[in-house]
Coordinates of C-alpha atoms in Angstrom, one line a residue:
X1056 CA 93.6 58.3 83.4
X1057 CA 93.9 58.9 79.6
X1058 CA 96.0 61.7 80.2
X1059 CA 98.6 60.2 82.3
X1060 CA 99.0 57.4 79.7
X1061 CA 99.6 60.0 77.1
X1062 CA 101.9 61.7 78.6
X1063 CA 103.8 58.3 79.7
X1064 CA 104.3 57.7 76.0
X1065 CA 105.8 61.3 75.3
X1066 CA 108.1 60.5 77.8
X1067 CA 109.1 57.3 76.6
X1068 CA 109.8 59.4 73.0
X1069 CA 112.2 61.9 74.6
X1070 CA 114.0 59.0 76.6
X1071 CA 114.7 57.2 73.7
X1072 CA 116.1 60.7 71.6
X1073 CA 119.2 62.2 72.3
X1074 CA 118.5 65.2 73.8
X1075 CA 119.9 68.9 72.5
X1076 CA 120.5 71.9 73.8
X1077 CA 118.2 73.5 71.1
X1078 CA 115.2 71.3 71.7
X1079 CA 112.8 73.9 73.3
X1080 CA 110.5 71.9 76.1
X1081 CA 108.3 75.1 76.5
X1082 CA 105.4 75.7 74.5
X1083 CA 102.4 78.6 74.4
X1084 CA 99.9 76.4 76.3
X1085 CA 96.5 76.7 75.7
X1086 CA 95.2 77.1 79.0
X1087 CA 91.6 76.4 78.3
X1088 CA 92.6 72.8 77.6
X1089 CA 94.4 73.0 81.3
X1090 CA 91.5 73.9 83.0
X1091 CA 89.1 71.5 81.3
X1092 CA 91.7 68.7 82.4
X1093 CA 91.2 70.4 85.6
X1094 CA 87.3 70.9 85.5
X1095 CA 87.3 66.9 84.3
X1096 CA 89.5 65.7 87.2
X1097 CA 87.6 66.9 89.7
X1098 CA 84.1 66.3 88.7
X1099 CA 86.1 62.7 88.6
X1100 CA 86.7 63.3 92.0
X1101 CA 83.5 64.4 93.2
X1102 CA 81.6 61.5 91.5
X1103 CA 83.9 59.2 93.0
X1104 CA 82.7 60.6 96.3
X1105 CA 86.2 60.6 97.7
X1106 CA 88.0 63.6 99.0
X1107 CA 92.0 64.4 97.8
X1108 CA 94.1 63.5 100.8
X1109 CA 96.1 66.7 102.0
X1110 CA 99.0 67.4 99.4
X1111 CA 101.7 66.7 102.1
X1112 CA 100.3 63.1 102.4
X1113 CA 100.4 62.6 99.0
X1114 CA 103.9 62.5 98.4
X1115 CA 107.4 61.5 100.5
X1116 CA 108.7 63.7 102.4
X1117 CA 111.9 63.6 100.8
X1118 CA 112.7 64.6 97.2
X1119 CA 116.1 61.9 96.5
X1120 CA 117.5 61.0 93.1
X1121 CA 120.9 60.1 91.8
X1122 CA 121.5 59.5 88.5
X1123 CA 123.9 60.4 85.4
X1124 CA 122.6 62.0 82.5
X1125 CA 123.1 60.1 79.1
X1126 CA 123.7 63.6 77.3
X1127 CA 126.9 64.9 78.6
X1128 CA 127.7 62.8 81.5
X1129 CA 126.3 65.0 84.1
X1130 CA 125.6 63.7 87.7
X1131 CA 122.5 64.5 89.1
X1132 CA 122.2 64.2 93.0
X1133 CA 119.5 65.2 95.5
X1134 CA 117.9 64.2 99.3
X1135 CA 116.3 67.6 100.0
X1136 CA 113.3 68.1 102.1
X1137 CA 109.6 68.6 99.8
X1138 CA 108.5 71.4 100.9
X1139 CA 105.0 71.8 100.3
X1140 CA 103.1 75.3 100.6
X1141 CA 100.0 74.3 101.6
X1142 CA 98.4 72.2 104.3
X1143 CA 95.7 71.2 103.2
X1144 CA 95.3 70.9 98.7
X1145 CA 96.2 73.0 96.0
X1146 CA 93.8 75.7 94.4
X1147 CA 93.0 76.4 90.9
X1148 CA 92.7 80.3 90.7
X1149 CA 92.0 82.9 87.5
X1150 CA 94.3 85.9 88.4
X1151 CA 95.0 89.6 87.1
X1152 CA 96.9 92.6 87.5
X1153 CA 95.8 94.4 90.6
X1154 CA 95.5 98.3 91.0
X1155 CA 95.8 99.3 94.4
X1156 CA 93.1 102.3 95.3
X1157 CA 93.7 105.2 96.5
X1158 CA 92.4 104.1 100.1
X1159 CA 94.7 101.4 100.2
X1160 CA 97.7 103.1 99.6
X1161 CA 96.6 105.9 101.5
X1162 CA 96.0 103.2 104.7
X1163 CA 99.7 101.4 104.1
X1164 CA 101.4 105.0 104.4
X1165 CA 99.8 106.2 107.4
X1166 CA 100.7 103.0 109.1
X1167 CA 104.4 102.7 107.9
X1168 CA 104.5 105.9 109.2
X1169 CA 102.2 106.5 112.2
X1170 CA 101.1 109.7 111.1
X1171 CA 98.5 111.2 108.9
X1172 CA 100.5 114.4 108.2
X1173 CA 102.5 112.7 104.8
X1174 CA 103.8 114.9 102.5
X1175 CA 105.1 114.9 98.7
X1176 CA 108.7 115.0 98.7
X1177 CA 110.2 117.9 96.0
X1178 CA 113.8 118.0 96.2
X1179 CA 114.5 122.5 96.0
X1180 CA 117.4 123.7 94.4
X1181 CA 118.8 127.0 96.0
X1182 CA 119.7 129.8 93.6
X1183 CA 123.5 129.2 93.8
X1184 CA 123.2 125.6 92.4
X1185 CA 120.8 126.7 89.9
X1186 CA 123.3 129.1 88.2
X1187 CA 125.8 126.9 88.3
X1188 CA 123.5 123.9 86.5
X1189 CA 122.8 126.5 84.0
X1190 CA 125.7 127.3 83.7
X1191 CA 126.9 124.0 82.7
X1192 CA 124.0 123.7 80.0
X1193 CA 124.6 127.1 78.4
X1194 CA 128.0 126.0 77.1
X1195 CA 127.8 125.1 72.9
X1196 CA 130.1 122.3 72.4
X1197 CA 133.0 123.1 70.4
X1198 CA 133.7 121.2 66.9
X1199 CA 136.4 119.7 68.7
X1200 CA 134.0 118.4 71.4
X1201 CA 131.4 117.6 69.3
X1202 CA 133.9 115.4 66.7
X1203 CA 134.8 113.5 70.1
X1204 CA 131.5 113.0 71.4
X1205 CA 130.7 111.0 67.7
X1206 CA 133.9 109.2 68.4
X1207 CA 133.6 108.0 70.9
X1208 CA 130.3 106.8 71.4
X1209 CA 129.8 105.9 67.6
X1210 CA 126.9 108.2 67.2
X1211 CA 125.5 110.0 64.1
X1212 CA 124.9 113.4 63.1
X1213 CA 120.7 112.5 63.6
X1214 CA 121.7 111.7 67.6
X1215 CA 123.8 114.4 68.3
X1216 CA 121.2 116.8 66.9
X1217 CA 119.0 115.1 69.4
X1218 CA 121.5 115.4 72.2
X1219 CA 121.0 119.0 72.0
X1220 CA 117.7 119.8 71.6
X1221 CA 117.9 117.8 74.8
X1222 CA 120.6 120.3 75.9
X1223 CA 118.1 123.2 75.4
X1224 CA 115.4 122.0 76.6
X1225 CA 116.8 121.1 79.8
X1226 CA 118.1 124.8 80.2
X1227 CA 114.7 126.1 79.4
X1228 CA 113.6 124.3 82.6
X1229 CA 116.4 125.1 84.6
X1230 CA 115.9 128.9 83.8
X1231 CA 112.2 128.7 84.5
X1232 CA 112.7 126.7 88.2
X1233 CA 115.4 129.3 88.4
X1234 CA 112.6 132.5 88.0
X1235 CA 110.7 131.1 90.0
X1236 CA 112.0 131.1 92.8
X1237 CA 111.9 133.8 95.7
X1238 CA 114.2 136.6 95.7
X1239 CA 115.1 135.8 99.4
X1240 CA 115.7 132.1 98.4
X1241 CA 113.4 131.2 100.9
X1242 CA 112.0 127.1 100.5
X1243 CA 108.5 126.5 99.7
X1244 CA 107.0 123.9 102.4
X1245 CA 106.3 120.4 101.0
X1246 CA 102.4 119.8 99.8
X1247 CA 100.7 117.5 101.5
X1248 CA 99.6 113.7 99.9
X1249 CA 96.3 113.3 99.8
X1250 CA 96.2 109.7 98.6
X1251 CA 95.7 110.0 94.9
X1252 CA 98.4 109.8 92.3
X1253 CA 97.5 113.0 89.8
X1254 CA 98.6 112.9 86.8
X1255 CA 100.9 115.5 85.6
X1256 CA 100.1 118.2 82.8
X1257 CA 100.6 116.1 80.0
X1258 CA 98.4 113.4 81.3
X1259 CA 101.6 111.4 82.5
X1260 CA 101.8 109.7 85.8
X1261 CA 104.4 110.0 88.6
X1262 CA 105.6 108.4 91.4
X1263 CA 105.3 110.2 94.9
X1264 CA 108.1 110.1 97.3
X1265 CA 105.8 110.5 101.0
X1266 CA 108.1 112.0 104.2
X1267 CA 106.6 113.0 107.3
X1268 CA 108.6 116.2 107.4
X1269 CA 107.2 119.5 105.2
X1270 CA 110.1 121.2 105.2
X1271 CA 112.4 121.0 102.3
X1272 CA 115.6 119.1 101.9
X1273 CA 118.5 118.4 99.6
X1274 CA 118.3 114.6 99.9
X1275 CA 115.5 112.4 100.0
X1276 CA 117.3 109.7 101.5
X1277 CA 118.5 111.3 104.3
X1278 CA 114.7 110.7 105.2
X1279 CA 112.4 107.9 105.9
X1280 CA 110.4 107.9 102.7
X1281 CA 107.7 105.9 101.3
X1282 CA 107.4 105.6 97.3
X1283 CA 104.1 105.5 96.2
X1284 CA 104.6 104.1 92.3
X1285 CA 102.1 105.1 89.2
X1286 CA 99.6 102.3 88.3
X1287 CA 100.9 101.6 84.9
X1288 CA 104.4 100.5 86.6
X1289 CA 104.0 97.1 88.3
X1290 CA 105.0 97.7 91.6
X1291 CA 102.7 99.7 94.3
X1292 CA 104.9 100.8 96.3
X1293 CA 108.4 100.3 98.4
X1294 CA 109.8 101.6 101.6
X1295 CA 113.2 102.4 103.0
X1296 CA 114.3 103.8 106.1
X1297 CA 117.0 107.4 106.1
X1298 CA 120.6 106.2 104.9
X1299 CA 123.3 106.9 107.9
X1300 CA 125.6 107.9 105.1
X1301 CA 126.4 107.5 101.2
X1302 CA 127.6 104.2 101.7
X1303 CA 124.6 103.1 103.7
X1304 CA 121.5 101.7 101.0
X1305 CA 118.7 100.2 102.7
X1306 CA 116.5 99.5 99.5
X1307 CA 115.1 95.9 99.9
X1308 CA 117.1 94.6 96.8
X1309 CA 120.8 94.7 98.6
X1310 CA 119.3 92.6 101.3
X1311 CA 117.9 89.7 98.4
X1312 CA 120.0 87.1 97.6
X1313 CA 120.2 83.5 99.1
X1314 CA 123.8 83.4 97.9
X1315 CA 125.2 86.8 99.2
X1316 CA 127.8 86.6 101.9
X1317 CA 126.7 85.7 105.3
X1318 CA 123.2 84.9 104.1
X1319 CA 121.3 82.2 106.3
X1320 CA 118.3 81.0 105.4
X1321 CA 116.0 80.2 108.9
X1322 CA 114.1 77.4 109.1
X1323 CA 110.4 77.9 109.9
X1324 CA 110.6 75.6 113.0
X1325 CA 113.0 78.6 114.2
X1326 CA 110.5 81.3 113.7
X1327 CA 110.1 81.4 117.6
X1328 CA 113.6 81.5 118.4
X1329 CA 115.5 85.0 117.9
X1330 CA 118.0 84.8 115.7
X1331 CA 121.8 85.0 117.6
X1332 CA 122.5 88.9 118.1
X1333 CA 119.0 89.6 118.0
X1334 CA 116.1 90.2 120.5
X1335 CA 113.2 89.7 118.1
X1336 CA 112.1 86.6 116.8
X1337 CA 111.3 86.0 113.0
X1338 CA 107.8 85.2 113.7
X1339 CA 108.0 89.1 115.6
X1340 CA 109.4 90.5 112.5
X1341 CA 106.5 88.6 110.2
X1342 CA 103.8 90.1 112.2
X1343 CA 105.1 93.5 112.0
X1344 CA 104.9 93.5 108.3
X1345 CA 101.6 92.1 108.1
X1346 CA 100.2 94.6 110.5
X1347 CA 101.0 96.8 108.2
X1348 CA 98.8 95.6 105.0
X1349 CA 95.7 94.1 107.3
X1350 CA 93.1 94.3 104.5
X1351 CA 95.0 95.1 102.7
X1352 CA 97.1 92.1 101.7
X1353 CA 96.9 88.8 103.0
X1354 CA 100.5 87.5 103.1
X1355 CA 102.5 84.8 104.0
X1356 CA 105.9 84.2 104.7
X1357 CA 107.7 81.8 101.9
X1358 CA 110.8 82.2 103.6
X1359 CA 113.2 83.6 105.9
X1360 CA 116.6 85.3 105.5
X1361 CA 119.6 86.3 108.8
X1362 CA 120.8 88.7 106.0
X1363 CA 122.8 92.0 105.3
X1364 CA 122.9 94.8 103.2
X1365 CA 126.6 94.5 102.4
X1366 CA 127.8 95.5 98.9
X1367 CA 129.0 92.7 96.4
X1368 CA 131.3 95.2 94.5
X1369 CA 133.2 97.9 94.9
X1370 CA 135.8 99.4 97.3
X1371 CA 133.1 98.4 100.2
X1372 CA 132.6 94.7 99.5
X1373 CA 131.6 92.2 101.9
X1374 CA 130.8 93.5 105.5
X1375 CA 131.7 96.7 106.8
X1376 CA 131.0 99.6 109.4
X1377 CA 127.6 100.0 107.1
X1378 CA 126.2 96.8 107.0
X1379 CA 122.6 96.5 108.5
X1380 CA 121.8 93.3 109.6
X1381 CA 118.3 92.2 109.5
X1382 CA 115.3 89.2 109.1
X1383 CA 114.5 89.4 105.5
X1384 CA 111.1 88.1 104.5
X1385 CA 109.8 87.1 100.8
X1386 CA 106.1 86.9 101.4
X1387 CA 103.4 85.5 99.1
X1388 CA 99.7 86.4 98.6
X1389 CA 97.5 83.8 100.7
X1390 CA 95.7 82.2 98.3
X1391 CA 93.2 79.8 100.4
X1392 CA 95.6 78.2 102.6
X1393 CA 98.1 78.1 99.8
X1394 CA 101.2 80.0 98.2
X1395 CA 103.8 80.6 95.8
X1396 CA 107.1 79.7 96.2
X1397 CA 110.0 83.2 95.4
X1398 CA 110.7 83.6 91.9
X1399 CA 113.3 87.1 91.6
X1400 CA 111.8 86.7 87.9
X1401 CA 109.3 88.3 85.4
X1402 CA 107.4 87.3 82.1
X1403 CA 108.7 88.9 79.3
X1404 CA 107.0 89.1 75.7
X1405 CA 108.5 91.6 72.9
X1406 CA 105.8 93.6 70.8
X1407 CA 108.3 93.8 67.6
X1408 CA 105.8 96.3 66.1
X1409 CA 105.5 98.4 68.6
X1410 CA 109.2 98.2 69.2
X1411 CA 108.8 97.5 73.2
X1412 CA 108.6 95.2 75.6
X1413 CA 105.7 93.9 78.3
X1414 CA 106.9 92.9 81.6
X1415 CA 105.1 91.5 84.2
X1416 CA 107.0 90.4 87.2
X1417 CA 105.9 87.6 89.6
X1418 CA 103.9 88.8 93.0
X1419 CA 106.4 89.4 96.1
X1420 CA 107.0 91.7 98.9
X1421 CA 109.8 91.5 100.2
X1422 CA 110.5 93.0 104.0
X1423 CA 113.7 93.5 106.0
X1424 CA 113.1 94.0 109.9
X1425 CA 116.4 94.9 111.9
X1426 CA 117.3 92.9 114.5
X1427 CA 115.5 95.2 117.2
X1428 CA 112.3 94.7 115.8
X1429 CA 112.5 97.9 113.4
X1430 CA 111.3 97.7 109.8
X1431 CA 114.1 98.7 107.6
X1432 CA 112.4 98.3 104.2
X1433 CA 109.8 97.1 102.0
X1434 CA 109.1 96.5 98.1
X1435 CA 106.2 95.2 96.9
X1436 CA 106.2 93.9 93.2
X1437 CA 102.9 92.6 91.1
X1438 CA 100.1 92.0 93.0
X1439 CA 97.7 89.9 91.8
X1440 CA 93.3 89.7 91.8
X1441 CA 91.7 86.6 92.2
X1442 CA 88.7 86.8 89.7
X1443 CA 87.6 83.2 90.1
X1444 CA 88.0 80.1 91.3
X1445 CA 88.0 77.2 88.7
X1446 CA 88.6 74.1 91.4
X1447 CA 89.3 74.7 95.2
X1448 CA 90.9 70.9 95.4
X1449 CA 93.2 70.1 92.3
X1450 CA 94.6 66.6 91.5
X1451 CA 98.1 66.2 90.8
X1452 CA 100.4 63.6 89.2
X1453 CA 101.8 61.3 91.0
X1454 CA 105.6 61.6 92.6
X1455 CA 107.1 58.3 90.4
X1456 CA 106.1 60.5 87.2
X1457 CA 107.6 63.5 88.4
X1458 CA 110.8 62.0 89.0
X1459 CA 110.7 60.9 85.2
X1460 CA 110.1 64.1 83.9
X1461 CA 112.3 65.8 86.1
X1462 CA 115.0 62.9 84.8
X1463 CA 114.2 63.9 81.5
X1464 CA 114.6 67.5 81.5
X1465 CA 117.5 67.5 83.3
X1466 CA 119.2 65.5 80.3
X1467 CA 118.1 68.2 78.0
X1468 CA 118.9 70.5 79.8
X1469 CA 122.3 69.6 80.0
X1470 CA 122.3 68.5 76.7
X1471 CA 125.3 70.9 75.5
X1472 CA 128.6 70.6 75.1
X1473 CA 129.9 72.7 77.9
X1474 CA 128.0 70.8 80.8
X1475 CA 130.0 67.6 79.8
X1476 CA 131.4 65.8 83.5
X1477 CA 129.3 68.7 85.2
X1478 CA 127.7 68.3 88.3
X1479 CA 124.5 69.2 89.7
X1480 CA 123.2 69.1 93.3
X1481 CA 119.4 70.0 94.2
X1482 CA 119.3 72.6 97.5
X1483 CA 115.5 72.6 97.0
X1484 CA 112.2 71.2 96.1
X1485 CA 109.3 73.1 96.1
X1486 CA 105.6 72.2 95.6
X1487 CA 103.4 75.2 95.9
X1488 CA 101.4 78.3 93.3
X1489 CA 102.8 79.8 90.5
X1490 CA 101.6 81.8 88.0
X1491 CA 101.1 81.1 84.2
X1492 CA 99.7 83.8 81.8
X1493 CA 96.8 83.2 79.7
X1494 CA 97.7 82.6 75.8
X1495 CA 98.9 86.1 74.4
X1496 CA 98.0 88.1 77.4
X1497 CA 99.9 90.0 79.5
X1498 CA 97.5 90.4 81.9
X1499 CA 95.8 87.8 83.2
X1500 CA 96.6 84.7 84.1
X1501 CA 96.4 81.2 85.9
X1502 CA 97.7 80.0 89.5
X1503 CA 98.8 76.8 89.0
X1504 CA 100.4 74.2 91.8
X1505 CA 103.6 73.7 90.1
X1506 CA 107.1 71.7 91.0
X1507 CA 109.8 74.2 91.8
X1508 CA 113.7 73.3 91.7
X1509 CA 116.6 74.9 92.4
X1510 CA 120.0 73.7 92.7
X1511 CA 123.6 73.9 91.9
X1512 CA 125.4 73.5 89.0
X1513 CA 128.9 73.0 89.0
X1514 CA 131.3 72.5 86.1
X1515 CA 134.3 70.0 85.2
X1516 CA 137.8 71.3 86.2
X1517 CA 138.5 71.7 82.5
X1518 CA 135.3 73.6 81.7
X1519 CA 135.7 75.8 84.8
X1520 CA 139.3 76.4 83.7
X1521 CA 138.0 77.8 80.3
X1522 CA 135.5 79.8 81.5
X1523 CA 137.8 81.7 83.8
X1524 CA 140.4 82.4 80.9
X1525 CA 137.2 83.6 79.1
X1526 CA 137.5 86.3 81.7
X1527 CA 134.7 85.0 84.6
X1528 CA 135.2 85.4 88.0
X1529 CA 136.4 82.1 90.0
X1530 CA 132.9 81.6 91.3
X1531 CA 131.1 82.4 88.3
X1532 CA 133.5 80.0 86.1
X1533 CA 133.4 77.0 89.1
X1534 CA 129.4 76.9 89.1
X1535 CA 126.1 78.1 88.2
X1536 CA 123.1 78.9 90.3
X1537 CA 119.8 77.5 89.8
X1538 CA 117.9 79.9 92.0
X1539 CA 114.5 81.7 92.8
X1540 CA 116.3 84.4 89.9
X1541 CA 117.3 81.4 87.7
X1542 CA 115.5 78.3 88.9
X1543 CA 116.1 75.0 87.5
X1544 CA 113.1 73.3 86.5
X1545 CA 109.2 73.8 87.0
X1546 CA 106.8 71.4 86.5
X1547 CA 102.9 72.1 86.4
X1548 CA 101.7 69.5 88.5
X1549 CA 98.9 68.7 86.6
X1550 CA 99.7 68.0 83.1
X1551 CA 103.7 67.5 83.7
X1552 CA 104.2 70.8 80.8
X1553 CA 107.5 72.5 81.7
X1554 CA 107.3 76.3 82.5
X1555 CA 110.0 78.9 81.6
X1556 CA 109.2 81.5 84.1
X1557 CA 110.9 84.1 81.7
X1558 CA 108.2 83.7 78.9
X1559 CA 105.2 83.2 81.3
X1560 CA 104.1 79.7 80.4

């Protein structure tokens, strides 16, 4: 195909350049050009009157390379399985943002929950508290204080004005939740949801923290409590079961992290076999969170972790008399038959006239199930709308020009001075969806079948020995990790462009 020739030649340009460290490989795509290759490839197909084999027959089941880059001298290495996330071919699909309605959220809560008696969390301040808070906020700093304060922080006259009138205001409240409330102290019962997320006064959303409980409390997460999140943020809603103590957080984050300590990841031919100390199996643990979004969302599992929610820093780190042990599940959106691979990541584009930033994260929810069969936690980050379909069977390069490109990159990648005798060892290959925005939009995008690597990178003993009297940690001056957070490389597997997952395209 004309394409495939075209690109050969591009290649042949970079492999006869020495490659930089500045040399950017990602562009803004026009997509529309993408999908017309994609439109054109399959009509190709069609009048051929042939059918694409299934992806998985397509290509080795073994990713293996082992090379040195001519760059810096960097030895590239790799016999990892392909793991490819669909069975049958890969989808081209127009996506958006997804707003969850009111009867969906509404329909996940009363399920987490088992009840339709949820109410809006309010966390009630007695009296005594209250004086003592105003208290605080009534004092006028002292020149003295106030000559500190600019010291230390660096801060000018304009900010400190704006400290206080932050002061102030923040009394004015205090006194007014302070009159308010009854002479007896007595605590006004919790409201009950009813499924919609009201703006406030000033037209500003909120999140709703859902218990089952009406009566007041001091903590909320001495609770079970569902967050039901505003639709401008993009993330519906997350989950986590009451803490045992201050030490104990059971958010869905401190159980992420293929690297944390004691972190296993199960292989899917396990699913059916309970993990050792526990008497569900993952597959148990998978179904319970999909029970929960029937029709809600169609999810699959990308992978599985035997994790922990141990902390990483601190006077508690590694495993302790807190730790919660637990299946923890990155799922992906089902898109016909197919799905994404985990990427911790988001697109970010700055508006520099606007002075902000637009985020928009890539689609996960991520589960923990203990190892009874309890769900611990849940957080559910971007979902995404299908609004069309622009070709249910995609053709895709072949594997010998992957493994050139991937060659390629890898020595301009590695192009500076620091990687020099560096090593770098592929844990996985990936071949499954990912998601590409649409040229200057934040909004809507593409779902793409993409290469997806992640690896190890480790650094010479004289590199590592200069990064740790730079002040890094042993680990973080022996290696770097080129995971779901970070990863590697991705390849569309179409047209062979690279993808930085932290601009989008």
């Amino acid at each position: 195909m004309k394409r495939i020739a075209a690109l050969l030649l591009i290649l042949l340009m970079v492999a006869a350049c020495q490659p930089t460290p500045e040399q950017d490989a990602v562009k803004q795509k026009d997509t529309n050009v993408l999908i017309d290759t994609v439109l054109t490839e399959s009509q190709e197909q069609q009048n051929a009157g042939t059918e694409l084999p299934p992806v998985k027959a397509q290509f080795p089941e073994r990713f293996q390379c082992d090379f040195t880059t001519s760059a810096q001298n960097v030895h590239v290495v790799a016999d990892v399985p392909i793991e490819v996330l669909t069975e049958g071919t890969f989808p081209v699909l127009r996506v958006e943002r997804r707003i969850l309605t009111d009867n969906e959220r509404m329909t996940v809560a009363r399920r987490v929950f088992g009840t339709d008696e949820l109410y809006v969390f309010e966390q009630q301040i007695t009296r005594e508290q209250l004086e003592e808070m105003i208290r605080v906020y009534m004092h006028e700093p002292t020149p003295d204080e106030k000559a500190a304060w600019m010291r230390d922080i660096g801060g000018s006259e304009e900010e400190w004005q704006r400290k206080e009138e932050r002061r102030k205001e923040t009394l004015q409240d205090l006194q007014r939740q302070y009159n308010a409330l009854p002479d007896d102290d007595t605590p006004v019962p919790l409201l009950r949801w009813d499924g919609t997320l009201s703006p406030l006064e000033d037209n500003a959303s909120r999140c709703f923290e859902l218990v089952t409980d009406p009566t007041p409390g001091e903590s909320l997460y001495q609770r079970n409590h569902l967050t039901v999140y505003p639709d401008d943020v993009d993330r519906p809603m997350d989950y986590c079961v009451a803490w045992r103590n201050d030490r104990d957080v059971t958010w869905a984050g401190f159980f992420d992290g293929s690297h944390k300590f004691g972190a296993e990841r199960i292989d899917p031919k396990d699913y059916d076999t309970p993990h050792e100390g526990a008497s569900v199996t993952p597959n148990d643990a998978i179904k319970l969170v999909q029970d929960l979004f029937d029709g809600v969302a169609d999810l699959i599992p990308a992978d599985v972790y035997w994790a922990n929610n141990a902390a990483t820093d601190g006077e508690d780190v590694g495993v302790n008399s807190n730790t919660r042990w637990a299946y923890f599940i990155h799922f992906s959106q089902n898109f016909n038959g197919a799905y994404a691979p985990y990427c911790s990541g988001m697109a970010f584009e700055r508006n520099e006239d606007a002075g902000f930033a637009s985020l928009w994260y890539y689609e996960t929810l991520m589960a923990a199930v203990d190892r009874e069969g309890n769900l611990i936690c849940f957080d559910w980050f971007a979902p995404l709308k299908v609004t069309d379909t622009i070709a249910e069977s995609t053709p895709l390069l072949p594997y010998a020009e992957i493994q050139r490109i991937f060659e390629a990159q890898m020595n301009l990648k590695f192009g500076y001075e620091g990687a020099k005798d560096g090593a770098l060892k592929l844990d996985r290959v990936q071949l499954g969806l990912f998601r590409i925005r649409e040229q200057n939009d934040m909004e809507h995008g593409l779902m793409v079948p993409v290469w997806f690597f992640t690896g190890v990178f480790e650094y010479s003993e004289e590199t590592a020995a200069e990064r740790l009297k730079e002040g890094l940690g042993p680990e973080q001056a022996k290696c770097d990790y080129k995971d779901e957070q970070n990863p590697l490389l991705i390849i569309n597997a179409v047209d062979g462009t690279i993808i930085d997952p932290m601009k989008g395209y």
